[in-house]
Coordinates of C-alpha atoms and ligand atoms in Angstrom, one line a residue:
M48 CA -29.6 -6.5 -20.9
N49 CA -28.8 -10.2 -20.3
I50 CA -26.4 -11.4 -17.7
L51 CA -24.3 -14.6 -17.7
L52 CA -23.0 -15.5 -14.3
L53 CA -20.2 -18.1 -14.1
A54 CA -20.6 -20.4 -11.1
E55 CA -17.4 -21.5 -9.4
H56 CA -17.5 -25.0 -7.8
R57 CA -15.1 -27.5 -6.4
Q58 CA -15.5 -31.2 -5.6
N59 CA -19.1 -31.0 -6.7
R60 CA -19.9 -28.2 -4.3
L61 CA -21.0 -24.7 -5.2
A62 CA -18.6 -22.1 -4.0
A63 CA -19.9 -20.5 -0.7
H64 CA -19.5 -17.0 -2.3
F65 CA -22.1 -17.7 -5.0
P66 CA -25.1 -16.0 -3.2
R67 CA -23.0 -12.9 -2.8
L68 CA -21.9 -12.8 -6.4
L69 CA -25.6 -13.2 -7.4
T70 CA -26.4 -10.1 -5.4
A71 CA -24.1 -8.0 -7.5
A72 CA -25.7 -9.5 -10.7
R73 CA -29.2 -8.6 -9.3
Q74 CA -28.1 -5.1 -8.7
I75 CA -27.2 -4.7 -12.4
G76 CA -30.7 -5.8 -13.3
G77 CA -32.1 -7.9 -16.1
P78 CA -32.4 -11.7 -16.4
I79 CA -29.6 -13.7 -14.9
T80 CA -28.5 -17.0 -16.5
V81 CA -26.1 -19.0 -14.4
L82 CA -23.6 -21.3 -16.2
V83 CA -22.4 -24.4 -14.3
A84 CA -19.7 -26.1 -16.4
G85 CA -17.9 -29.3 -15.4
E86 CA -18.4 -33.0 -15.4
A87 CA -21.1 -34.7 -13.4
C88 CA -22.0 -31.6 -11.6
L89 CA -25.8 -31.7 -11.5
E90 CA -25.8 -31.2 -7.8
V91 CA -24.0 -27.9 -8.2
A92 CA -26.6 -26.8 -10.7
Y93 CA -29.4 -27.8 -8.3
A94 CA -27.7 -25.8 -5.5
A95 CA -27.3 -22.7 -7.7
A96 CA -30.9 -22.8 -9.0
Q97 CA -32.3 -22.4 -5.5
F98 CA -31.2 -18.8 -5.2
S99 CA -33.5 -15.9 -5.8
G100 CA -33.0 -14.0 -9.0
V101 CA -31.6 -16.9 -11.0
T102 CA -33.7 -16.8 -14.2
E103 CA -32.2 -19.9 -15.8
L104 CA -29.4 -22.3 -15.2
L105 CA -27.3 -23.7 -18.1
L106 CA -25.6 -27.0 -17.2
A107 CA -22.7 -27.8 -19.5
E108 CA -21.4 -31.2 -18.6
H109 CA -18.5 -32.7 -20.5
A110 CA -15.1 -34.3 -19.7
S111 CA -13.4 -31.2 -21.3
Q112 CA -14.9 -29.0 -18.6
K113 CA -14.0 -31.3 -15.7
E114 CA -11.0 -29.5 -14.3
G115 CA -12.0 -26.0 -15.2
V116 CA -9.2 -25.5 -17.8
A117 CA -9.6 -21.8 -18.7
E118 CA -9.1 -22.3 -22.5
N119 CA -11.9 -24.9 -22.7
L120 CA -14.3 -22.9 -20.5
C121 CA -13.5 -19.8 -22.6
A122 CA -14.3 -21.7 -25.8
L123 CA -17.7 -22.7 -24.3
L124 CA -18.4 -19.2 -23.2
L125 CA -17.6 -17.9 -26.6
R126 CA -20.3 -20.1 -28.1
L127 CA -22.8 -18.7 -25.6
A128 CA -21.6 -15.1 -25.8
P129 CA -23.8 -13.6 -28.5
E130 CA -26.9 -13.9 -26.2
F131 CA -25.4 -11.9 -23.3
T132 CA -24.4 -8.3 -22.5
H133 CA -22.8 -8.8 -19.1
F134 CA -20.4 -11.6 -18.0
I135 CA -19.7 -12.0 -14.3
A136 CA -17.2 -14.1 -12.5
P137 CA -15.9 -14.0 -9.0
A138 CA -12.6 -12.1 -8.3
T139 CA -11.0 -15.3 -7.3
P140 CA -8.1 -17.2 -9.0
F141 CA -10.9 -19.1 -11.0
G142 CA -12.6 -15.9 -12.3
R143 CA -9.3 -14.0 -12.8
H144 CA -8.1 -16.8 -15.0
I145 CA -11.1 -16.9 -17.2
L146 CA -12.6 -13.5 -17.6
P147 CA -9.7 -11.6 -19.1
R148 CA -9.3 -14.4 -21.7
L149 CA -13.0 -14.1 -22.6
A150 CA -12.8 -10.3 -22.6
A151 CA -9.9 -10.3 -25.0
S152 CA -11.6 -12.8 -27.3
L153 CA -14.8 -10.8 -27.4
Q154 CA -13.1 -7.4 -27.5
A155 CA -15.2 -6.7 -24.5
T156 CA -15.0 -3.9 -21.9
T157 CA -13.5 -5.2 -18.7
L158 CA -13.8 -4.0 -15.1
T159 CA -12.2 -5.9 -12.3
E160 CA -12.5 -6.3 -8.5
I161 CA -16.0 -4.7 -8.4
I162 CA -17.1 -3.8 -4.9
G163 CA -20.3 -1.9 -5.7
V164 CA -22.9 -1.7 -8.4
I165 CA -24.8 1.6 -9.0
D166 CA -26.5 0.5 -12.2
A167 CA -25.8 -1.5 -15.3
T168 CA -23.1 0.8 -16.5
T169 CA -21.8 2.3 -13.3
F170 CA -19.5 0.4 -10.9
I171 CA -17.3 0.9 -7.9
R172 CA -13.9 -0.6 -7.5
P173 CA -11.0 0.0 -5.2
I174 CA -7.8 1.8 -6.3
H175 CA -4.5 2.7 -4.5
A176 CA -4.4 -0.7 -2.7
G177 CA -7.9 -0.2 -1.4
N178 CA -7.3 3.3 0.1
A179 CA -9.8 4.9 -2.3
H180 CA -12.9 3.8 -4.1
C181 CA -13.3 4.8 -7.7
T182 CA -16.8 5.1 -9.4
L183 CA -16.6 4.3 -13.1
R184 CA -19.4 5.1 -15.5
L185 CA -19.1 3.6 -19.0
R186 CA -19.5 5.9 -21.9
P187 CA -22.1 5.0 -24.6
A188 CA -19.3 3.9 -26.9
F189 CA -18.3 1.3 -24.4
T190 CA -21.8 0.1 -23.6
A191 CA -22.0 -1.1 -27.3
H192 CA -19.6 -3.9 -26.3
P193 CA -20.2 -6.7 -24.0
L194 CA -19.0 -6.1 -20.4
C195 CA -16.8 -8.5 -18.5
L196 CA -16.8 -8.1 -14.7
T197 CA -14.9 -9.7 -11.9
V198 CA -16.7 -9.1 -8.6
R199 CA -15.4 -9.3 -5.0
P200 CA -18.1 -11.4 -3.3
T201 CA -17.2 -10.3 0.2
S202 CA -18.5 -6.8 -0.7
F203 CA -22.0 -8.0 -1.3
A204 CA -24.6 -9.4 1.1
P205 CA -25.8 -13.0 0.2
T206 CA -29.0 -13.4 -1.8
P207 CA -31.7 -15.6 -0.2
T208 CA -33.0 -18.7 -1.7
Q209 CA -36.3 -18.8 -3.7
T210 CA -39.3 -21.1 -3.3
Q211 CA -39.4 -22.1 -6.9
P212 CA -35.9 -23.1 -8.2
A213 CA -34.9 -21.8 -11.6
P214 CA -35.2 -24.2 -14.6
I215 CA -32.1 -26.2 -15.5
Q216 CA -31.3 -26.5 -19.2
K217 CA -28.6 -29.0 -20.2
I218 CA -26.3 -27.8 -23.0
D219 CA -23.4 -29.3 -24.9
G220 CA -20.3 -28.8 -22.7
K221 CA -17.8 -30.1 -25.1
A222 CA -15.3 -27.4 -25.9
E223 CA -11.7 -28.4 -26.3
S224 CA -8.7 -26.2 -27.0
D225 CA -5.3 -27.4 -28.1
L226 CA -3.6 -24.6 -26.2
S227 CA -3.4 -26.4 -22.9
R228 CA -4.1 -29.8 -21.4
W229 CA -4.9 -30.8 -17.9
I230 CA -2.3 -33.3 -16.6
D231 CA -2.7 -33.8 -12.9
Q232 CA -3.4 -32.3 -9.5
A233 CA -2.2 -33.2 -6.1
P234 CA -4.7 -31.7 -3.6
R235 CA -3.3 -30.8 -0.2
Q236 CA -5.0 -32.3 2.8
E237 CA -6.6 -29.2 4.4
E238 CA -6.6 -29.5 8.1
R239 CA -7.9 -26.0 8.6
P240 CA -10.6 -23.8 7.1
H241 CA -9.9 -21.9 3.9
L242 CA -8.6 -18.3 4.2
N243 CA -11.5 -17.0 2.1
S244 CA -14.3 -18.6 4.0
A245 CA -12.8 -18.8 7.6
Q246 CA -14.7 -17.1 10.4
V247 CA -11.5 -16.6 12.3
V248 CA -8.1 -15.9 10.7
I249 CA -4.8 -15.5 12.6
A250 CA -1.8 -14.2 10.6
G251 CA 1.9 -13.8 11.4
G252 CA 4.2 -11.2 10.0
G253 CA 7.9 -10.2 10.0
G254 CA 7.7 -10.1 13.8
M255 CA 7.7 -13.9 13.7
E256 CA 11.4 -13.7 12.8
K257 CA 12.2 -17.3 11.9
A258 CA 10.4 -20.4 10.6
G259 CA 10.1 -22.3 13.9
N260 CA 8.4 -19.4 15.5
F261 CA 5.5 -19.6 13.0
D262 CA 4.5 -22.8 14.7
L263 CA 3.1 -20.6 17.4
I264 CA 0.6 -19.1 14.8
T265 CA -0.2 -22.6 13.6
E266 CA -0.8 -23.8 17.1
A267 CA -3.0 -20.9 17.9
A268 CA -5.0 -21.5 14.7
H269 CA -5.5 -25.1 15.7
R270 CA -6.9 -24.2 19.1
L271 CA -9.1 -21.4 17.6
G272 CA -10.3 -23.4 14.6
A273 CA -8.9 -20.6 12.5
A274 CA -7.2 -20.3 9.1
V275 CA -3.6 -19.2 9.0
G276 CA -2.5 -16.2 7.0
A277 CA 0.7 -14.2 6.6
T278 CA 2.2 -10.9 5.3
R279 CA 4.4 -10.7 2.3
T280 CA 7.4 -10.2 4.6
A281 CA 6.6 -13.5 6.3
V282 CA 6.1 -15.2 2.9
D283 CA 9.3 -13.7 1.4
A284 CA 11.2 -14.9 4.5
G285 CA 10.0 -18.4 3.8
L286 CA 7.9 -18.5 7.0
A287 CA 4.6 -19.2 5.2
A288 CA 3.4 -20.3 1.8
S289 CA 2.5 -17.7 -0.8
T290 CA -1.1 -19.0 -0.8
Q291 CA -1.3 -17.7 2.8
Q292 CA -0.4 -14.2 1.8
I293 CA -3.1 -11.6 2.7
G294 CA -3.2 -8.3 1.0
Q295 CA -3.1 -6.3 -2.2
T296 CA -1.2 -9.1 -4.0
G297 CA -2.5 -11.9 -1.9
Q298 CA -5.9 -13.0 -0.7
I299 CA -8.8 -10.7 0.2
I300 CA -10.4 -12.0 3.4
A301 CA -13.6 -11.2 5.3
P302 CA -13.5 -13.1 8.6
K303 CA -15.5 -12.2 11.7
I304 CA -12.2 -12.1 13.7
Y305 CA -8.8 -11.3 12.4
I306 CA -5.8 -11.6 14.6
A307 CA -2.6 -10.0 13.4
A308 CA 0.6 -11.0 15.2
G309 CA 3.9 -9.2 14.6
I310 CA 2.4 -7.3 11.7
S311 CA 3.1 -3.6 11.1
G312 CA -0.1 -2.8 9.2
A313 CA 1.3 -1.7 5.8
I314 CA -1.4 -0.4 3.4
Q315 CA -0.8 -3.3 1.0
H316 CA -1.6 -5.7 3.8
L317 CA -4.6 -3.7 5.1
A318 CA -6.0 -3.9 1.5
G319 CA -6.7 -7.6 2.2
I320 CA -8.4 -7.2 5.6
K321 CA -10.7 -4.3 5.0
D322 CA -13.8 -6.5 5.3
A323 CA -12.7 -8.2 8.5
K324 CA -15.4 -7.5 11.2
T325 CA -13.1 -7.3 14.3
I326 CA -9.3 -6.8 14.2
F327 CA -7.1 -7.8 17.1
A328 CA -3.4 -6.9 16.9
I329 CA -0.4 -7.8 18.9
N330 CA 2.7 -5.7 18.2
N331 CA 5.5 -4.6 20.5
D332 CA 5.9 -1.2 18.8
P333 CA 3.3 1.3 20.1
H334 CA 3.7 3.3 16.9
A335 CA 3.0 0.5 14.5
P336 CA 0.1 1.5 12.1
I337 CA -1.8 -1.7 12.9
H338 CA -2.7 -0.2 16.3
T339 CA -4.6 2.6 14.7
I340 CA -6.9 0.4 12.7
A341 CA -7.3 -2.5 15.2
D342 CA -10.5 -2.8 17.2
F343 CA -8.4 -4.3 20.0
S344 CA -4.7 -3.9 20.2
L345 CA -2.0 -5.1 22.5
T346 CA 1.4 -3.5 22.7
A347 CA 3.3 -6.5 23.8
D348 CA 5.9 -9.1 22.8
L349 CA 3.9 -11.7 20.8
F350 CA 6.1 -14.6 22.1
T351 CA 4.9 -13.8 25.6
A352 CA 1.4 -12.5 24.9
L353 CA 0.2 -15.2 22.5
P354 CA 1.0 -18.2 24.7
E355 CA -0.6 -16.4 27.6
I356 CA -3.8 -15.8 25.6
L357 CA -3.9 -19.5 24.6
Q358 CA -3.4 -20.6 28.2
E359 CA -6.3 -18.3 29.2
L360 CA -8.5 -19.7 26.5
D361 CA -7.7 -23.3 27.7
R362 CA -8.6 -22.3 31.2
L363 CA -11.9 -20.7 30.2
Q364 CA -12.8 -23.8 28.1
K365 CA -12.2 -26.1 31.1
E366 CA -14.4 -24.0 33.4
Ligands
FAD488 P1 7.3 -5.6 9.0 O1 7.0 -4.4 8.3 O2 8.7 -6.1 9.1 O3 6.7 -5.5 10.5 C1 6.9 -6.4 11.5 C2 6.1 -5.9 12.7 O4 6.3 -6.9 13.8 C3 6.7 -4.6 13.2 O5 5.6 -3.6 13.3 C4 7.3 -4.9 14.6 O6 7.0 -3.9 15.5 C5 6.5 -6.1 15.0 N1 7.3 -7.0 15.8 C6 8.6 -7.4 15.7 N2 8.9 -8.3 16.7 C7 7.8 -8.4 17.5 C8 7.5 -9.2 18.6 N3 8.4 -10.0 19.2 N4 6.2 -9.1 19.2 C9 5.3 -8.3 18.6 N5 5.5 -7.6 17.5 C10 6.7 -7.6 16.9 N6 2.3 -7.0 2.1 C11 1.4 -7.9 2.4 O7 1.3 -8.3 3.6 N7 0.5 -8.4 1.5 C12 0.5 -8.0 0.2 O8 -0.4 -8.4 -0.6 C13 1.5 -7.1 -0.2 N8 1.5 -6.6 -1.5 C14 2.5 -5.7 -1.8 C15 2.4 -5.1 -3.1 C16 3.4 -4.1 -3.4 C17 3.3 -3.6 -4.8 C18 4.3 -3.7 -2.5 C19 5.3 -2.6 -2.8 C20 4.3 -4.2 -1.2 C21 3.4 -5.2 -0.8 N9 3.4 -5.8 0.4 C22 2.4 -6.6 0.8 C23 4.5 -5.5 1.4 C24 4.1 -4.4 2.4 O9 4.4 -3.1 1.9 C25 4.9 -4.6 3.7 O10 6.2 -4.6 3.5 C26 4.5 -5.9 4.5 O11 3.1 -6.0 4.6 C27 5.1 -5.8 5.9 O12 4.9 -7.0 6.5 P2 5.0 -7.1 8.1 O13 4.1 -6.1 8.7 O14 4.8 -8.6 8.5 O15 6.6 -6.8 8.4

């Protein structure tokens, strides 16, 4: 058994979920090699090598890996592939883009959205929009193939750092594919924390009714230092961006506090907030399903309740 863990990074910073992903790899067992691919990303490699359980770090630096183009990264992974039995990537847009491509090229067995590891061939993943967990054990015929896994980092505790960092080995990162070419990117100026890493998230749903009303959520997020999320209904109505959608077909989040305003609590939405520690809901319908799963729920008109809550927060801050 030999594991290759693909490290996600952005703007020369290791993704915050890395220590959680590493825990999943450690639970599988066997040596863990971490691949950091990019251009001028030695700092990322140093950061990843600090964590307990990393046996070795491969640093693949080349201009062709700068933007994380999936075809180029996959070509690099294919060169390394013969040495490994397990390939692990986060269940994020980055990992979901690369792992299936690698799995198809390797004719590997693939399991996605892993939330639990029993052993090297037995894994837990959610099914039915997260309403049930399925334990899958690979048959011997499948274990003869490499295994590609995308892992939900929020389901695992973070691995601590180690006193002796893992050795870093530089390898040739050049791997170019003529299938696609990076042209440009226009990064948005982020004023607020990311949905995936925010401690507090406030989200609006169909109850927001029209675009201008969503400003109330944005205002509340601003005051609370929270990230802004939305339901599919709010996204479909043009009240929020699709990147803000939380749920089965959106982002999976794990904040300490989740505030749901004007959200019914459909199972597809709940699939995205299962790991939220404390859920606070405001909904004017006492029978809305969100009330049954919320830790604190308020049956009230959000347009009255939310401004009152913000006023009270202001008052408490001034005291
Ligand atoms: P609604 O169901 O319209 O609920 C609005 C709520 O606001 C109601 O409960 C109402 O009582 C309350 N309300 C109205 N006015 C006020 C007010 N003034 N004050 C307080 N409360 C008020 N949905 C997602 O969110 N994420 C997904 O990823 C997702 N994926 C899906 C995938 C599939 C395959 C399918 C079929 C559906 C998916 N959906 C998803 C849609 C999901 O089924 C629901 O339709 C959606 O989550 C409902 O959003 P909502 O609760 O905002 O809207």
